[in-house]
Amino acid sequence: MTASYARDVTNDHPSIVVVGGGIIGLTTAFRLARRGHAVTIFDPAPARGATYAAAGMIAPTAEIAPGEESNYRFQRGAIDAWRDMNREINETIGRTVSIAQTGTLIVGWDASDRRLIEQFQSVATEFGAPMRAVTRAQEPDLFDGLSARIGEGLLMHEDGWLDPDEAVARLLEANERLGVVVVRERVVSATVSDGAVVVEADSGATRADYGIIATGADGLPGGLTVPKAPTVRPVRGVTVRVQSLDRSELPTVRAYVRGRAFYMVSRPGGYCVLGATAEEKPQPLVEVGELQRLLRDGLDIVPELESAPLLEIRNGLRPATTDLRPFFVPLAEPRWWWSSGHYRHGVTVAPLAALDALAAIGAS
Ligand SMILES: Cc1cc2nc3c(=O)[nH]c(=O)nc-3n(C[C@H](O)[C@H](O)[C@H](O)COP(=O)(O)OP(=O)(O)OC[C@H]3O[C@@H](n4cnc5c(N)ncnc54)[C@H](O)[C@@H]3O)c2cc1C
């Protein structure tokens, strides 16, 4: 079959194929198209992978974990990076993604959970993360809606959140305005031929000057190899959407409950995202047991969830590497790069991941 060529190839602005239209592929395409590249995204179901399940927390401090200092340093610039990209989105379509910087409140359910918070605090202190201890007695509003047995917590004021559904809608609109073509097909193989990249999908072959793989936990399509392999494994997560209390002006609630992690991100009007499970399983489904544990933990921390209408349950596969760090690497086949491994932080770091693509293409 004859290969079609992605449009408008010039020496100044080579054409680019992006395989995968999750938050990483969409921000990557946006930044490349803003620079003047002709970009084509291939994805059978754009933004219906992990991005669809994400709660949208931009929470570098609350996400601190032992051994992940480099992740913390990388993510600390994420809210500013989103604001920078918002300026570009605004220039493109006259609208932006709402970004709330309400902070995170971490609380514990029982004595051993409070011990986990102490351990978290000592790691976060080592990383130099800003936070302060708070009590219900002194700042009752912070604890609005939380179980009466919770009287203290840790407040991390730099953290924030956005709504991934809104971010995706804005990016799709902005990309369309910039002429990015979205082909709703799965790429079955990706190769290099005669100084161009070639992708094979249902409708045939498409050529472009360069290609970027952003397929999340799905890994590489056939035909591509990595010289020194980062491996990506799927870590399944479930989020539950309910109509409940409006804490959108207050910190996002995170809790340890019987050793498990729980969070509730509250948006204006009381649309709340409860999350999230973490299962080392590749099947994109929801198990009754994981859902039951998530809801039980939520009910303990936020008792009024008892009567909250359940709106939706979503699941997705987080792309995790062995060292839990994201990567942007050239593949063994020239002209191809792979952007993945964003694990539980892909929404947070998406504008930064897109900068890697700009730098790589700019240097080629
Ligand atoms: C339950 C849950 C909660 C989360 N909460 C947060 C959060 O609060 N904050 C945060 O920062 N991160 C969060 N994350 C992590 C974040 O969602 C991911 O890191 C991020 O979505 C990864 O983006 P991606 O674009 O790499 O992958 P995806 O969103 O999975 O997108 C990959 C896309 O590639 C497409 N694709 C795959 N193979 C092919 C192919 N061969 N051809 C064409 N297209 C293909 C898929 O259809 C998909 O649309 C959460 C994740 C989960 C699961």
Short mmCIF file of C-alpha atoms and ligand atoms in Angstrom, two decimals:
data_model
loop_
_atom_site.label_atom_id
_atom_site.label_comp_id
_atom_site.label_asym_id
_atom_site.label_seq_id
_atom_site.Cartn_x
_atom_site.Cartn_y
_atom_site.Cartn_z
CA MET A 1 0.00 0.00 0.00
CA THR A 2 1.29 3.49 -0.85
CA ALA A 3 2.26 5.55 2.18
CA SER A 4 0.62 8.93 2.65
CA TYR A 5 2.88 11.68 3.95
CA ALA A 6 1.97 13.74 7.03
CA ARG A 7 1.26 17.24 5.66
CA ASP A 8 3.35 20.28 5.08
CA VAL A 9 6.88 19.03 5.38
CA THR A 10 9.46 21.79 5.33
CA ASN A 11 13.10 21.80 6.27
CA ASP A 12 12.40 24.31 9.06
CA HIS A 13 9.49 22.45 10.56
CA PRO A 14 9.68 18.73 9.99
CA SER A 15 6.44 16.74 10.23
CA ILE A 16 5.85 14.63 13.34
CA VAL A 17 3.74 11.57 14.11
CA VAL A 18 2.68 11.12 17.74
CA VAL A 19 1.47 7.61 18.56
CA GLY A 20 -0.90 7.83 21.53
CA GLY A 21 -3.22 10.68 22.44
CA GLY A 22 -3.30 10.55 26.23
CA ILE A 23 -2.26 13.60 28.26
CA ILE A 24 1.39 13.07 27.26
CA GLY A 25 0.67 12.75 23.53
CA LEU A 26 -1.74 15.70 23.58
CA THR A 27 0.61 18.13 25.35
CA THR A 28 3.50 16.94 23.16
CA ALA A 29 1.49 17.49 19.99
CA PHE A 30 0.34 20.90 21.22
CA ARG A 31 3.82 22.20 21.92
CA LEU A 32 5.20 20.86 18.63
CA ALA A 33 2.29 22.31 16.64
CA ARG A 34 2.74 25.67 18.39
CA ARG A 35 6.28 25.67 17.13
CA GLY A 36 5.02 25.20 13.59
CA HIS A 37 5.37 21.46 13.04
CA ALA A 38 2.70 19.54 11.14
CA VAL A 39 1.59 16.97 13.71
CA THR A 40 -0.53 13.85 13.30
CA ILE A 41 -1.74 11.91 16.37
CA PHE A 42 -2.75 8.26 16.04
CA ASP A 43 -5.02 6.88 18.77
CA PRO A 44 -8.12 4.67 18.49
CA ALA A 45 -9.58 6.30 21.63
CA PRO A 46 -7.82 9.56 22.53
CA ALA A 47 -7.56 10.31 26.26
CA ARG A 48 -9.41 7.14 27.27
CA GLY A 49 -6.38 5.45 28.83
CA ALA A 50 -4.88 6.28 32.23
CA THR A 51 -5.63 9.95 31.61
CA TYR A 52 -9.35 9.19 31.76
CA ALA A 53 -9.07 7.68 35.26
CA ALA A 54 -6.75 10.33 36.70
CA ALA A 55 -7.90 12.53 39.55
CA GLY A 56 -5.81 15.45 38.29
CA MET A 57 -3.87 16.19 41.44
CA ILE A 58 -0.74 18.25 40.88
CA ALA A 59 0.67 17.34 44.24
CA PRO A 60 4.47 17.15 44.25
CA THR A 61 4.65 17.37 48.04
CA ALA A 62 1.90 14.92 48.94
CA GLU A 63 3.35 12.47 46.40
CA ILE A 64 6.73 12.38 48.13
CA ALA A 65 7.95 8.84 48.72
CA PRO A 66 11.25 7.42 50.00
CA GLY A 67 13.83 7.14 47.21
CA GLU A 68 11.87 9.45 44.88
CA GLU A 69 13.64 12.76 45.52
CA SER A 70 14.36 13.30 41.81
CA ASN A 71 10.65 12.87 41.05
CA TYR A 72 9.84 15.49 43.67
CA ARG A 73 12.39 17.98 42.28
CA PHE A 74 11.05 17.42 38.74
CA GLN A 75 7.42 17.83 39.79
CA ARG A 76 7.93 20.94 41.88
CA GLY A 77 7.84 23.07 38.75
CA ALA A 78 4.66 21.41 37.48
CA ILE A 79 2.08 24.02 38.47
CA ASP A 80 4.19 26.78 36.91
CA ALA A 81 4.65 24.62 33.82
CA TRP A 82 0.87 24.19 33.54
CA ARG A 83 0.42 27.95 33.93
CA ASP A 84 2.98 28.55 31.17
CA MET A 85 1.19 26.12 28.90
CA ASN A 86 -2.12 27.75 29.84
CA ARG A 87 -0.82 31.03 28.43
CA GLU A 88 -0.13 29.27 25.14
CA ILE A 89 -3.52 27.52 25.20
CA ASN A 90 -5.14 30.89 25.84
CA GLU A 91 -3.29 32.46 22.90
CA THR A 92 -4.53 29.59 20.73
CA ILE A 93 -8.22 29.27 21.69
CA GLY A 94 -8.93 32.12 24.11
CA ARG A 95 -9.66 29.76 27.00
CA THR A 96 -7.59 28.01 29.65
CA VAL A 97 -7.49 25.00 31.95
CA SER A 98 -8.58 25.89 35.52
CA ILE A 99 -5.77 25.25 37.96
CA ALA A 100 -6.52 25.31 41.69
CA GLN A 101 -3.69 25.62 44.19
CA THR A 102 -5.59 24.69 47.33
CA GLY A 103 -2.91 22.53 48.94
CA THR A 104 -3.18 19.03 50.36
CA LEU A 105 -4.20 18.00 53.88
CA ILE A 106 -2.87 14.59 54.94
CA VAL A 107 -4.58 12.87 57.86
CA GLY A 108 -4.40 9.45 59.52
CA TRP A 109 -7.24 7.18 60.62
CA ASP A 110 -5.65 5.38 63.57
CA ALA A 111 -2.43 5.43 65.57
CA SER A 112 -0.49 3.34 63.10
CA ASP A 113 -1.69 5.56 60.22
CA ARG A 114 -0.52 8.62 62.14
CA ARG A 115 2.82 6.86 62.50
CA LEU A 116 2.92 6.56 58.69
CA ILE A 117 2.37 10.32 58.48
CA GLU A 118 5.32 10.89 60.82
CA GLN A 119 7.45 8.75 58.50
CA PHE A 120 6.18 10.67 55.49
CA GLN A 121 6.97 13.94 57.27
CA SER A 122 10.53 12.93 57.99
CA VAL A 123 11.15 12.04 54.29
CA ALA A 124 9.46 15.28 53.14
CA THR A 125 11.54 17.29 55.61
CA GLU A 126 14.70 15.66 54.25
CA PHE A 127 13.63 16.77 50.74
CA GLY A 128 13.08 20.32 52.04
CA ALA A 129 9.37 20.26 51.18
CA PRO A 130 7.24 23.06 52.65
CA MET A 131 4.48 21.90 55.02
CA ARG A 132 3.09 22.57 58.47
CA ALA A 133 1.25 20.65 61.17
CA VAL A 134 -2.38 21.71 61.64
CA THR A 135 -5.10 20.90 64.18
CA ARG A 136 -8.87 20.93 64.03
CA ALA A 137 -8.95 22.96 67.25
CA GLN A 138 -7.01 25.82 65.65
CA GLU A 139 -8.22 25.63 62.04
CA PRO A 140 -11.59 23.86 62.02
CA ASP A 141 -12.44 24.81 58.39
CA LEU A 142 -9.57 22.70 57.06
CA PHE A 143 -11.26 19.61 58.54
CA ASP A 144 -14.70 20.37 57.13
CA GLY A 145 -16.54 17.11 56.37
CA LEU A 146 -13.89 14.85 57.87
CA SER A 147 -14.64 12.30 60.58
CA ALA A 148 -14.80 13.82 64.06
CA ARG A 149 -12.07 11.45 65.24
CA ILE A 150 -9.56 13.21 62.96
CA GLY A 151 -8.12 16.14 64.89
CA GLU A 152 -4.75 16.78 63.28
CA GLY A 153 -2.94 16.64 59.99
CA LEU A 154 -0.17 17.98 57.78
CA LEU A 155 -0.86 20.80 55.34
CA MET A 156 1.12 21.14 52.12
CA HIS A 157 0.12 24.46 50.64
CA GLU A 158 2.01 24.26 47.31
CA ASP A 159 -0.05 21.36 45.92
CA GLY A 160 -2.98 21.81 43.57
CA TRP A 161 -5.22 20.11 41.03
CA LEU A 162 -6.86 20.44 37.65
CA ASP A 163 -9.69 18.55 36.00
CA PRO A 164 -8.14 16.16 33.42
CA ASP A 165 -11.41 16.08 31.43
CA GLU A 166 -11.21 19.84 31.04
CA ALA A 167 -7.49 19.74 30.21
CA VAL A 168 -8.10 17.13 27.51
CA ALA A 169 -11.00 19.13 26.03
CA ARG A 170 -8.87 22.30 25.88
CA LEU A 171 -5.90 20.49 24.37
CA LEU A 172 -8.02 18.75 21.73
CA GLU A 173 -9.57 22.09 20.78
CA ALA A 174 -6.21 23.87 20.72
CA ASN A 175 -4.62 21.08 18.70
CA GLU A 176 -7.45 21.19 16.19
CA ARG A 177 -7.02 24.97 15.89
CA LEU A 178 -3.33 24.44 15.18
CA GLY A 179 -4.11 21.92 12.44
CA VAL A 180 -3.11 18.78 14.35
CA VAL A 181 -4.74 15.78 12.67
CA VAL A 182 -6.14 13.04 14.92
CA VAL A 183 -6.39 9.64 13.25
CA ARG A 184 -8.59 7.37 15.36
CA GLU A 185 -6.67 4.19 14.60
CA ARG A 186 -4.29 1.90 16.44
CA VAL A 187 -0.73 1.80 15.13
CA VAL A 188 0.30 -1.81 14.60
CA SER A 189 3.85 -1.19 13.51
CA ALA A 190 6.29 1.67 13.38
CA THR A 191 9.52 1.68 11.40
CA VAL A 192 12.00 3.80 9.49
CA SER A 193 12.32 3.79 5.71
CA ASP A 194 14.17 6.06 3.27
CA GLY A 195 14.93 8.76 5.85
CA ALA A 196 11.37 8.96 7.23
CA VAL A 197 9.34 7.29 9.96
CA VAL A 198 6.48 5.07 8.83
CA VAL A 199 3.47 4.00 10.88
CA GLU A 200 1.09 1.26 9.82
CA ALA A 201 -2.51 1.54 10.93
CA ASP A 202 -5.85 0.24 9.58
CA SER A 203 -6.07 2.80 6.82
CA GLY A 204 -2.55 2.13 5.60
CA ALA A 205 0.89 3.64 6.04
CA THR A 206 1.73 7.22 6.98
CA ARG A 207 5.20 8.76 6.72
CA ALA A 208 6.61 11.72 8.62
CA ASP A 209 10.02 13.14 9.41
CA TYR A 210 10.02 12.14 13.09
CA GLY A 211 7.94 10.03 15.45
CA ILE A 212 7.17 10.03 19.16
CA ILE A 213 5.62 7.10 21.00
CA ALA A 214 3.34 8.15 23.87
CA THR A 215 1.30 5.02 24.39
CA GLY A 216 1.37 5.01 28.21
CA ALA A 217 1.30 1.54 29.74
CA ASP A 218 0.78 -0.09 26.33
CA GLY A 219 4.48 0.12 25.46
CA LEU A 220 5.98 0.09 22.00
CA PRO A 221 4.12 -0.90 18.84
CA GLY A 222 5.74 -3.66 16.76
CA GLY A 223 8.82 -2.73 14.77
CA LEU A 224 10.55 -0.55 17.38
CA THR A 225 13.21 -1.44 19.91
CA VAL A 226 15.01 0.42 22.67
CA PRO A 227 18.81 0.27 22.87
CA LYS A 228 18.90 0.12 26.67
CA ALA A 229 15.42 -0.92 27.61
CA PRO A 230 13.40 0.98 30.15
CA THR A 231 10.58 -1.44 30.85
CA VAL A 232 7.07 -0.17 31.47
CA ARG A 233 4.59 -2.18 33.51
CA PRO A 234 0.91 -1.38 34.08
CA VAL A 235 -0.26 -0.53 37.61
CA ARG A 236 -4.04 -0.48 37.60
CA GLY A 237 -5.95 2.22 39.43
CA VAL A 238 -9.62 2.93 40.05
CA THR A 239 -11.26 6.27 40.81
CA VAL A 240 -14.88 6.73 41.88
CA ARG A 241 -16.81 9.91 41.08
CA VAL A 242 -19.57 10.97 43.47
CA GLN A 243 -21.69 14.02 44.21
CA SER A 244 -20.77 15.08 47.72
CA LEU A 245 -19.44 17.97 49.74
CA ASP A 246 -17.88 20.95 48.00
CA ARG A 247 -14.37 21.34 49.40
CA SER A 248 -13.09 22.91 46.19
CA GLU A 249 -11.75 25.96 48.04
CA LEU A 250 -10.13 23.76 50.70
CA PRO A 251 -7.13 21.44 50.52
CA THR A 252 -7.48 18.09 48.78
CA VAL A 253 -7.85 15.40 51.43
CA ARG A 254 -5.39 12.56 51.51
CA ALA A 255 -5.46 9.92 54.22
CA TYR A 256 -3.84 6.79 55.44
CA VAL A 257 -6.55 4.35 56.46
CA ARG A 258 -5.45 1.03 57.97
CA GLY A 259 -2.19 1.44 56.07
CA ARG A 260 -3.86 2.15 52.72
CA ALA A 261 -3.83 5.45 50.87
CA PHE A 262 -7.09 7.30 50.14
CA TYR A 263 -7.79 10.72 48.59
CA MET A 264 -10.72 12.93 47.75
CA VAL A 265 -10.39 15.74 45.20
CA SER A 266 -13.40 18.03 45.42
CA ARG A 267 -14.35 20.25 42.50
CA PRO A 268 -16.80 23.18 42.47
CA GLY A 269 -20.39 22.05 42.95
CA GLY A 270 -19.38 18.98 44.96
CA TYR A 271 -18.18 16.73 42.11
CA CYS A 272 -15.69 14.59 44.03
CA VAL A 273 -13.11 12.11 42.78
CA LEU A 274 -12.25 9.37 45.27
CA GLY A 275 -9.12 7.38 44.75
CA ALA A 276 -7.24 5.45 44.14
CA THR A 277 -6.47 1.78 44.15
CA ALA A 278 -3.06 0.50 43.02
CA GLU A 279 -2.97 -3.08 41.76
CA GLU A 280 -0.05 -4.71 39.95
CA LYS A 281 -2.45 -6.08 37.36
CA PRO A 282 -2.68 -5.42 33.60
CA GLN A 283 -6.42 -6.05 33.11
CA PRO A 284 -8.38 -2.82 32.62
CA LEU A 285 -11.27 -3.71 34.92
CA VAL A 286 -12.57 -3.08 38.45
CA GLU A 287 -12.51 -5.85 41.06
CA VAL A 288 -15.26 -5.83 43.69
CA GLY A 289 -12.73 -6.18 46.50
CA GLU A 290 -10.60 -3.20 45.46
CA LEU A 291 -13.72 -1.07 45.07
CA GLN A 292 -15.05 -2.17 48.45
CA ARG A 293 -11.78 -1.23 50.21
CA LEU A 294 -11.66 2.17 48.50
CA LEU A 295 -15.24 3.02 49.47
CA ARG A 296 -14.88 1.72 53.01
CA ASP A 297 -11.78 3.86 53.54
CA GLY A 298 -13.61 6.85 52.07
CA LEU A 299 -16.62 6.39 54.33
CA ASP A 300 -14.38 6.31 57.39
CA ILE A 301 -12.63 9.56 56.48
CA VAL A 302 -15.64 11.43 55.02
CA PRO A 303 -18.77 10.04 56.73
CA GLU A 304 -21.23 11.98 54.57
CA LEU A 305 -20.19 9.91 51.56
CA GLU A 306 -22.77 7.47 53.01
CA SER A 307 -25.57 9.24 51.11
CA ALA A 308 -23.54 10.57 48.16
CA PRO A 309 -24.96 9.67 44.72
CA LEU A 310 -22.43 7.51 42.86
CA LEU A 311 -21.80 9.00 39.42
CA GLU A 312 -19.13 6.92 37.73
CA ILE A 313 -16.27 4.45 38.23
CA ARG A 314 -13.21 4.73 36.02
CA ASN A 315 -10.08 2.60 35.76
CA GLY A 316 -6.74 3.03 34.03
CA LEU A 317 -3.27 1.54 33.79
CA ARG A 318 -0.47 3.72 35.13
CA PRO A 319 2.76 3.32 33.15
CA ALA A 320 5.42 2.46 35.76
CA THR A 321 9.16 1.85 35.36
CA THR A 322 11.33 -0.16 37.74
CA ASP A 323 12.84 3.01 39.27
CA LEU A 324 9.45 4.81 39.05
CA ARG A 325 10.97 7.61 36.96
CA PRO A 326 9.58 8.92 33.69
CA PHE A 327 11.77 8.84 30.60
CA PHE A 328 12.12 10.37 27.16
CA VAL A 329 14.55 8.22 25.18
CA PRO A 330 15.66 7.80 21.58
CA LEU A 331 14.84 4.38 20.18
CA ALA A 332 17.31 2.17 18.34
CA GLU A 333 15.57 3.11 15.08
CA PRO A 334 16.62 6.66 14.18
CA ARG A 335 14.01 9.47 14.19
CA TRP A 336 11.91 7.77 16.90
CA TRP A 337 11.59 8.68 20.58
CA TRP A 338 9.62 7.13 23.43
CA SER A 339 8.00 9.18 26.18
CA SER A 340 6.53 7.15 29.04
CA GLY A 341 6.90 5.93 32.64
CA HIS A 342 4.92 8.83 34.09
CA TYR A 343 3.29 6.41 36.54
CA ARG A 344 1.09 8.27 39.06
CA HIS A 345 2.26 11.74 37.93
CA GLY A 346 1.50 11.93 34.22
CA VAL A 347 -1.07 14.71 34.46
CA THR A 348 1.25 16.65 36.76
CA VAL A 349 4.30 16.53 34.52
CA ALA A 350 2.65 16.50 31.07
CA PRO A 351 3.73 20.07 30.12
CA LEU A 352 7.30 19.22 31.18
CA ALA A 353 7.30 15.95 29.23
CA ALA A 354 6.25 17.94 26.16
CA LEU A 355 9.34 20.15 26.56
CA ASP A 356 11.55 17.07 26.19
CA ALA A 357 10.00 16.45 22.79
CA LEU A 358 10.57 20.07 21.75
CA ALA A 359 14.21 19.85 22.78
CA ALA A 360 14.79 16.53 21.00
CA ILE A 361 13.17 17.60 17.73
CA GLY A 362 14.82 21.03 17.95
CA ALA A 363 18.25 19.41 18.26
CA SER A 364 17.72 17.01 15.33
C1 LIG B 1 -6.61 5.85 38.89
C2 LIG B 1 -5.53 6.80 38.45
C3 LIG B 1 -5.42 8.03 39.08
C4 LIG B 1 -4.42 8.93 38.68
N1 LIG B 1 -4.35 10.16 39.27
C5 LIG B 1 -3.38 11.03 38.88
C6 LIG B 1 -3.31 12.32 39.45
O1 LIG B 1 -4.13 12.68 40.30
N2 LIG B 1 -2.31 13.16 39.04
C7 LIG B 1 -1.40 12.79 38.09
O2 LIG B 1 -0.51 13.58 37.76
N3 LIG B 1 -1.46 11.56 37.51
C8 LIG B 1 -2.42 10.69 37.89
N4 LIG B 1 -2.48 9.44 37.33
C9 LIG B 1 -1.42 9.05 36.39
C10 LIG B 1 -1.72 9.57 34.99
O3 LIG B 1 -3.07 9.32 34.67
C11 LIG B 1 -0.81 8.87 33.98
O4 LIG B 1 0.55 8.99 34.37
C12 LIG B 1 -0.97 9.53 32.61
O5 LIG B 1 -2.34 9.54 32.23
C13 LIG B 1 -0.16 8.82 31.55
O6 LIG B 1 -0.45 9.47 30.34
P1 LIG B 1 -0.09 8.81 28.95
O7 LIG B 1 -0.54 9.78 27.92
O8 LIG B 1 1.34 8.37 28.97
O9 LIG B 1 -0.94 7.46 28.93
P2 LIG B 1 -2.50 7.21 28.61
O10 LIG B 1 -3.37 8.25 29.20
O11 LIG B 1 -2.77 5.80 29.02
O12 LIG B 1 -2.58 7.37 27.05
C14 LIG B 1 -1.99 6.46 26.16
C15 LIG B 1 -2.80 6.50 24.88
O13 LIG B 1 -2.11 5.73 23.91
C16 LIG B 1 -3.06 5.08 23.12
N5 LIG B 1 -2.39 3.93 22.50
C17 LIG B 1 -1.83 2.85 23.09
N6 LIG B 1 -1.28 2.04 22.19
C18 LIG B 1 -1.49 2.62 20.97
C19 LIG B 1 -1.15 2.27 19.63
N7 LIG B 1 -0.46 1.15 19.34
N8 LIG B 1 -1.52 3.10 18.62
C20 LIG B 1 -2.19 4.26 18.87
N9 LIG B 1 -2.53 4.64 20.14
C21 LIG B 1 -2.18 3.83 21.16
C22 LIG B 1 -4.16 4.69 24.08
O14 LIG B 1 -5.41 4.51 23.39
C23 LIG B 1 -4.19 5.88 25.02
O15 LIG B 1 -5.17 6.84 24.68
C24 LIG B 1 -3.50 8.54 37.67
C25 LIG B 1 -3.63 7.32 37.03
C26 LIG B 1 -4.65 6.45 37.41
C27 LIG B 1 -4.79 5.14 36.68
#
